[in-house]
Amino acid sequence: MVNLIWKNKADITLKLDNLKKEFSNFFESFMIQACLDNEEIPVRSSYKGWKNKLFWGQNLEVLCHLLNEFENKIDLIYVDPPFFSGVNYKIEITEKNETFDSIAYYDHWNKDLDSYLQMFYQRITLFRKLLSNTGLLFIHLDWHASHYIRLILDEVFGENNFVNNIIWYYYNKYSAGKKNLPRAHDNILVYSKSDNYTFNEIRLPRKKPRKQLMRINVNGVLKNLKDENGHVRYRIVNDKKLDDVWKIPCLQPASKEWTGFPTQKHHSLLERLIKLGSNEGDLVADFFCGSGTTLLAAEKLKRRWIGCDISEYSIYLTRKRVLNYHNDSQIFYPFDLLTHMNDERSKLIDSGFFQKDLLIKRKK
Ligand SMILES: C[S@@+](CC[C@H](N)C(=O)[O-])C[C@H]1O[C@@H](n2cnc3c(N)ncnc32)[C@H](O)[C@@H]1O
């Protein structure tokens, strides 16, 4: 077994009992997100008693807090964290006639790979604790650090629990490179906690129908099916089993899903992934939720969800996206907004920030 070592590598497991206690009553609900106005809320009966949760805060604290109630209870965790790209992602915000710049999120680590890896090591340990025995963890990365994180996942989950390295091939993104081939894919590492994980077959339509040999299973061995004259039999197939290379475009500004949040992922990617690894009513979580793509997809696919992000712009966009979807569908799943209140946050909430009409644009 190969183990990755870095400066100040420290296992969080020994501190967990204290951390669970420290963060058990740490968050308070600051807005019961019933609806945009005060209309009566139709709630799906199977969800009675459950409220989705959107945490505004540091995910390490949220994960420790959740351990008190959700150990072994989350069915699917997807995260799309900073990739160690060395870039801070800027945005331009317009409110009425006023425009100002801000940072959507930070991914500049001053080349300090050690602290990036330690950040991951702690969180991966906590993801494993929260994941149900039939659950799946999806970690979205790219060439910058996926090779390191895979070793950490092997250490925490066990290399036998590696399920897939999904290649998201985004063929429509311009990528410069004179001394290397244009980089056109991300890696989504998938791990489970046991052999008994939820895994739903997905089939994709083929461009043209195709003639395929018919096969039968004889004592565990696949053999060609033959007719009474000994001729192999064929069938016409219109679809194909999904493999681990997913050709899905990068989201474009013209899309009605576009929020302006940097590195927003395509909704088709998240919808496919949630369908693959969970069923209706299951609990899906994203602890780096950005503009809320995972949570909106979970909502549309009738999964329960927990989300978290440290940026107020993420919480702003996620809240708006889910509420706008409800407005269209007329069905309501209530969700709570939670945070650890401090003066700065309290001021922002009191200023009506979350209810404002903001135009957010990615700035290069
Ligand atoms: C790549 S973006 C996620 C984009 C998202 N998948 C989407 O489709 O919009 C990463 C997010 O992680 C958040 N983040 C980074 N560090 C965090 C932390 N320690 N706790 C909570 N959120 C964090 C950032 O604020 C940012 O919104």
Short mmCIF file of C-alpha atoms in Angstrom, two decimals, residues 95-346:
data_model
loop_
_atom_site.label_atom_id
_atom_site.label_comp_id
_atom_site.label_asym_id
_atom_site.label_seq_id
_atom_site.Cartn_x
_atom_site.Cartn_y
_atom_site.Cartn_z
CA GLU A 95 -27.18 46.11 -8.22
CA LYS A 96 -29.47 48.68 -9.82
CA ASN A 97 -27.00 51.17 -11.30
CA GLU A 98 -24.07 50.32 -9.11
CA THR A 99 -21.33 47.87 -10.15
CA PHE A 100 -18.53 46.50 -7.98
CA ASP A 101 -16.00 43.66 -8.02
CA SER A 102 -15.68 40.81 -5.57
CA ILE A 103 -14.19 37.32 -5.27
CA ALA A 104 -16.49 34.36 -5.83
CA TYR A 105 -13.96 31.98 -4.32
CA TYR A 106 -10.27 31.52 -3.63
CA ASP A 107 -8.08 28.85 -5.19
CA HIS A 108 -4.69 30.48 -4.67
CA TRP A 109 -2.70 28.44 -2.20
CA ASN A 110 0.64 30.24 -2.64
CA LYS A 111 1.83 26.92 -4.05
CA ASP A 112 1.32 25.37 -0.61
CA LEU A 113 0.32 21.89 -1.71
CA ASP A 114 0.74 20.58 1.87
CA SER A 115 -2.11 22.64 3.25
CA TYR A 116 -4.30 21.80 0.24
CA LEU A 117 -3.75 18.08 0.87
CA GLN A 118 -4.38 18.44 4.60
CA MET A 119 -7.63 20.31 3.83
CA PHE A 120 -8.69 17.33 1.71
CA TYR A 121 -7.52 14.64 4.10
CA GLN A 122 -9.73 16.01 6.88
CA ARG A 123 -12.76 16.40 4.68
CA ILE A 124 -12.43 12.99 2.99
CA THR A 125 -12.27 11.38 6.45
CA LEU A 126 -15.50 13.15 7.38
CA PHE A 127 -17.22 12.37 4.06
CA ARG A 128 -16.56 8.69 4.73
CA LYS A 129 -18.10 8.92 8.20
CA LEU A 130 -21.24 10.60 6.85
CA LEU A 131 -21.69 8.34 3.83
CA SER A 132 -24.19 5.48 4.18
CA ASN A 133 -23.00 1.91 3.62
CA THR A 134 -24.77 1.87 0.25
CA GLY A 135 -23.61 5.37 -0.66
CA LEU A 136 -21.18 6.81 -3.20
CA LEU A 137 -18.71 9.68 -2.98
CA PHE A 138 -17.89 11.69 -6.13
CA ILE A 139 -14.92 14.10 -6.00
CA HIS A 140 -14.58 16.38 -9.01
CA LEU A 141 -11.00 17.49 -9.83
CA ASP A 142 -8.69 18.05 -12.77
CA TRP A 143 -5.05 17.49 -13.72
CA HIS A 144 -3.74 19.82 -10.99
CA ALA A 145 -4.31 17.49 -8.02
CA SER A 146 -6.47 14.48 -8.90
CA HIS A 147 -3.44 12.14 -8.77
CA TYR A 148 -2.70 13.15 -5.16
CA ILE A 149 -6.30 13.04 -4.01
CA ARG A 150 -6.74 9.57 -5.44
CA LEU A 151 -4.00 8.33 -3.11
CA ILE A 152 -5.71 9.99 -0.13
CA LEU A 153 -9.00 8.35 -1.15
CA ASP A 154 -7.24 4.98 -1.37
CA GLU A 155 -5.89 5.50 2.14
CA VAL A 156 -9.20 6.58 3.71
CA PHE A 157 -11.68 4.42 1.76
CA GLY A 158 -9.39 1.52 0.88
CA GLU A 159 -8.16 0.98 -2.68
CA ASN A 160 -10.70 -1.85 -3.13
CA ASN A 161 -13.47 0.68 -2.77
CA PHE A 162 -12.41 2.63 -5.86
CA VAL A 163 -15.38 2.55 -8.26
CA ASN A 164 -14.51 4.79 -11.22
CA ASN A 165 -12.48 7.69 -12.49
CA ILE A 166 -15.11 9.38 -14.65
CA ILE A 167 -13.65 11.53 -17.39
CA TRP A 168 -15.79 14.55 -18.11
CA TYR A 169 -14.79 15.46 -21.69
CA TYR A 170 -15.87 19.06 -22.31
CA TYR A 171 -15.22 19.30 -26.00
CA ASN A 172 -16.47 22.87 -26.41
CA LYS A 173 -14.08 24.72 -24.09
CA TYR A 174 -11.19 26.67 -25.59
CA SER A 175 -7.94 25.58 -24.01
CA ALA A 176 -4.64 27.11 -25.08
CA GLY A 177 -1.41 25.12 -25.02
CA LYS A 178 1.61 25.41 -27.27
CA LYS A 179 3.74 22.85 -25.46
CA ASN A 180 0.99 20.50 -24.42
CA LEU A 181 -2.21 19.17 -25.89
CA PRO A 182 -5.26 21.27 -25.02
CA ARG A 183 -6.61 20.03 -21.70
CA ALA A 184 -10.21 19.07 -22.29
CA HIS A 185 -11.29 16.88 -19.40
CA ASP A 186 -11.88 16.80 -15.66
CA ASN A 187 -11.67 13.73 -13.41
CA ILE A 188 -14.50 12.66 -11.13
CA LEU A 189 -13.20 10.09 -8.64
CA VAL A 190 -15.85 7.73 -7.31
CA TYR A 191 -15.51 5.69 -4.10
CA SER A 192 -17.86 3.55 -2.03
CA LYS A 193 -17.82 2.22 1.52
CA SER A 194 -18.83 -1.34 0.67
CA ASP A 195 -19.58 -3.58 -2.34
CA ASN A 196 -23.26 -3.02 -1.81
CA TYR A 197 -23.63 0.51 -3.21
CA THR A 198 -26.50 1.96 -5.25
CA PHE A 199 -25.57 1.91 -8.93
CA ASN A 200 -28.33 2.39 -11.49
CA GLU A 201 -27.60 1.43 -15.07
CA ILE A 202 -27.86 4.33 -17.49
CA ARG A 203 -28.22 3.80 -21.23
CA LEU A 204 -27.59 6.47 -23.84
CA PRO A 205 -29.27 6.59 -27.26
CA ARG A 206 -27.02 5.75 -30.25
CA LYS A 207 -26.86 8.05 -33.26
CA LYS A 208 -27.63 5.08 -35.55
CA PRO A 209 -29.16 1.69 -34.66
CA ARG A 210 -26.53 -1.06 -34.58
CA LYS A 211 -26.48 -4.82 -35.21
CA GLN A 212 -25.16 -6.61 -32.14
CA LEU A 213 -24.40 -10.27 -31.39
CA MET A 214 -26.88 -11.82 -28.97
CA ARG A 215 -25.19 -13.35 -25.92
CA ILE A 216 -26.32 -15.72 -23.18
CA ASN A 217 -24.88 -16.42 -19.78
CA VAL A 218 -23.89 -20.10 -19.45
CA ASN A 219 -22.66 -20.86 -15.92
CA GLY A 220 -21.23 -17.36 -15.56
CA VAL A 221 -19.59 -17.34 -19.04
CA LEU A 222 -21.00 -15.15 -21.83
CA LYS A 223 -21.51 -17.12 -25.04
CA ASN A 224 -22.88 -16.22 -28.48
CA LEU A 225 -26.51 -17.24 -28.90
CA LYS A 226 -27.07 -19.51 -31.94
CA ASP A 227 -30.19 -20.58 -33.80
CA GLU A 228 -31.12 -24.21 -34.50
CA ASN A 229 -28.85 -24.22 -37.59
CA GLY A 230 -25.85 -23.11 -35.57
CA HIS A 231 -25.85 -19.54 -36.91
CA VAL A 232 -25.08 -16.72 -34.50
CA ARG A 233 -28.07 -14.49 -33.77
CA TYR A 234 -28.11 -10.72 -33.91
CA ARG A 235 -30.38 -7.99 -32.57
CA ILE A 236 -30.70 -4.30 -33.42
CA VAL A 237 -29.82 -1.95 -30.55
CA ASN A 238 -30.68 1.73 -30.34
CA ASP A 239 -28.83 2.52 -27.14
CA LYS A 240 -25.58 1.86 -25.33
CA LYS A 241 -24.52 1.37 -21.71
CA LEU A 242 -22.98 4.54 -20.27
CA ASP A 243 -19.20 4.18 -19.88
CA ASP A 244 -16.73 6.27 -17.88
CA VAL A 245 -16.10 8.98 -20.52
CA TRP A 246 -18.88 11.55 -20.39
CA LYS A 247 -19.09 13.92 -23.31
CA ILE A 248 -21.03 16.86 -21.91
CA PRO A 249 -20.38 20.48 -22.94
CA CYS A 250 -19.25 23.26 -20.65
CA LEU A 251 -22.16 25.47 -19.75
CA GLN A 252 -22.40 28.48 -22.07
CA PRO A 253 -23.59 32.02 -21.17
CA ALA A 254 -26.55 31.59 -23.55
CA SER A 255 -27.96 28.75 -21.38
CA LYS A 256 -30.98 29.64 -19.26
CA GLU A 257 -29.21 27.85 -16.38
CA TRP A 258 -26.22 30.24 -16.54
CA THR A 259 -25.76 32.11 -13.24
CA GLY A 260 -22.49 33.97 -13.86
CA PHE A 261 -20.79 32.04 -11.04
CA PRO A 262 -17.28 30.97 -12.13
CA THR A 263 -16.81 27.24 -12.84
CA GLN A 264 -20.54 26.50 -12.61
CA LYS A 265 -20.98 22.90 -13.73
CA HIS A 266 -23.44 21.71 -16.36
CA HIS A 267 -26.79 20.57 -14.94
CA SER A 268 -26.73 17.49 -17.25
CA LEU A 269 -23.53 16.32 -15.57
CA LEU A 270 -25.07 16.51 -12.10
CA GLU A 271 -28.39 15.03 -13.17
CA ARG A 272 -26.64 12.02 -14.70
CA LEU A 273 -24.46 11.51 -11.67
CA ILE A 274 -27.37 11.71 -9.20
CA LYS A 275 -29.45 9.28 -11.28
CA LEU A 276 -26.51 6.88 -11.38
CA GLY A 277 -25.82 6.80 -7.66
CA SER A 278 -29.13 7.43 -5.87
CA ASN A 279 -32.88 6.86 -5.89
CA GLU A 280 -35.89 9.04 -5.18
CA GLY A 281 -36.03 10.17 -1.54
CA ASP A 282 -32.28 9.51 -0.99
CA LEU A 283 -30.16 12.13 0.73
CA VAL A 284 -27.67 13.95 -1.53
CA ALA A 285 -25.04 16.40 -0.23
CA ASP A 286 -22.63 18.93 -1.74
CA PHE A 287 -20.26 20.68 0.68
CA PHE A 288 -18.70 23.01 -1.94
CA CYS A 289 -22.00 23.84 -3.60
CA GLY A 290 -21.09 27.04 -5.52
CA SER A 291 -24.10 28.19 -7.51
CA GLY A 292 -26.14 25.20 -6.27
CA THR A 293 -26.12 23.01 -9.42
CA THR A 294 -26.10 19.74 -7.43
CA LEU A 295 -28.85 20.84 -5.08
CA LEU A 296 -31.11 22.02 -7.86
CA ALA A 297 -30.56 18.74 -9.72
CA ALA A 298 -31.32 16.81 -6.50
CA GLU A 299 -34.47 18.85 -6.04
CA LYS A 300 -35.64 18.18 -9.61
CA LEU A 301 -34.94 14.45 -9.22
CA LYS A 302 -36.87 14.31 -5.91
CA ARG A 303 -33.89 13.63 -3.69
CA ARG A 304 -33.49 15.25 -0.28
CA TRP A 305 -30.41 17.45 -0.01
CA ILE A 306 -27.89 19.20 2.21
CA GLY A 307 -25.68 21.96 0.79
CA CYS A 308 -22.92 24.16 2.09
CA ASP A 309 -20.74 26.99 0.87
CA ILE A 310 -18.63 29.62 2.51
CA SER A 311 -19.44 32.35 -0.01
CA GLU A 312 -22.48 34.58 0.40
CA TYR A 313 -22.78 34.74 -3.40
CA SER A 314 -23.13 30.98 -3.54
CA ILE A 315 -25.85 31.00 -0.93
CA TYR A 316 -27.53 33.91 -2.72
CA LEU A 317 -27.54 32.03 -6.07
CA THR A 318 -28.46 28.61 -4.68
CA ARG A 319 -31.41 30.02 -2.77
CA LYS A 320 -32.63 31.94 -5.83
CA ARG A 321 -32.23 28.97 -8.19
CA VAL A 322 -34.18 26.59 -5.95
CA LEU A 323 -36.90 29.13 -5.26
CA ASN A 324 -37.27 30.03 -8.94
CA TYR A 325 -37.63 26.35 -9.76
CA HIS A 326 -40.40 26.08 -7.16
CA ASN A 327 -42.12 29.08 -8.61
CA ASP A 328 -42.25 27.32 -11.97
CA SER A 329 -43.21 23.89 -10.69
CA GLN A 330 -45.70 25.01 -8.00
CA ILE A 331 -44.43 22.24 -5.71
CA PHE A 332 -42.57 23.07 -2.63
CA TYR A 333 -39.90 21.39 -0.61
CA PRO A 334 -39.02 23.75 2.21
CA PHE A 335 -35.39 24.29 3.11
CA ASP A 336 -33.65 25.90 6.03
CA LEU A 337 -30.81 28.37 5.67
CA LEU A 338 -28.33 27.96 8.50
CA THR A 339 -25.19 29.75 9.59
CA HIS A 340 -22.97 30.49 12.56
CA MET A 341 -24.04 34.07 13.15
CA ASN A 342 -21.51 36.87 13.59
CA ASP A 343 -21.75 40.66 13.22
CA GLU A 344 -20.72 40.67 9.58
CA ARG A 345 -23.23 38.01 8.57
CA SER A 346 -25.98 39.50 10.66
#
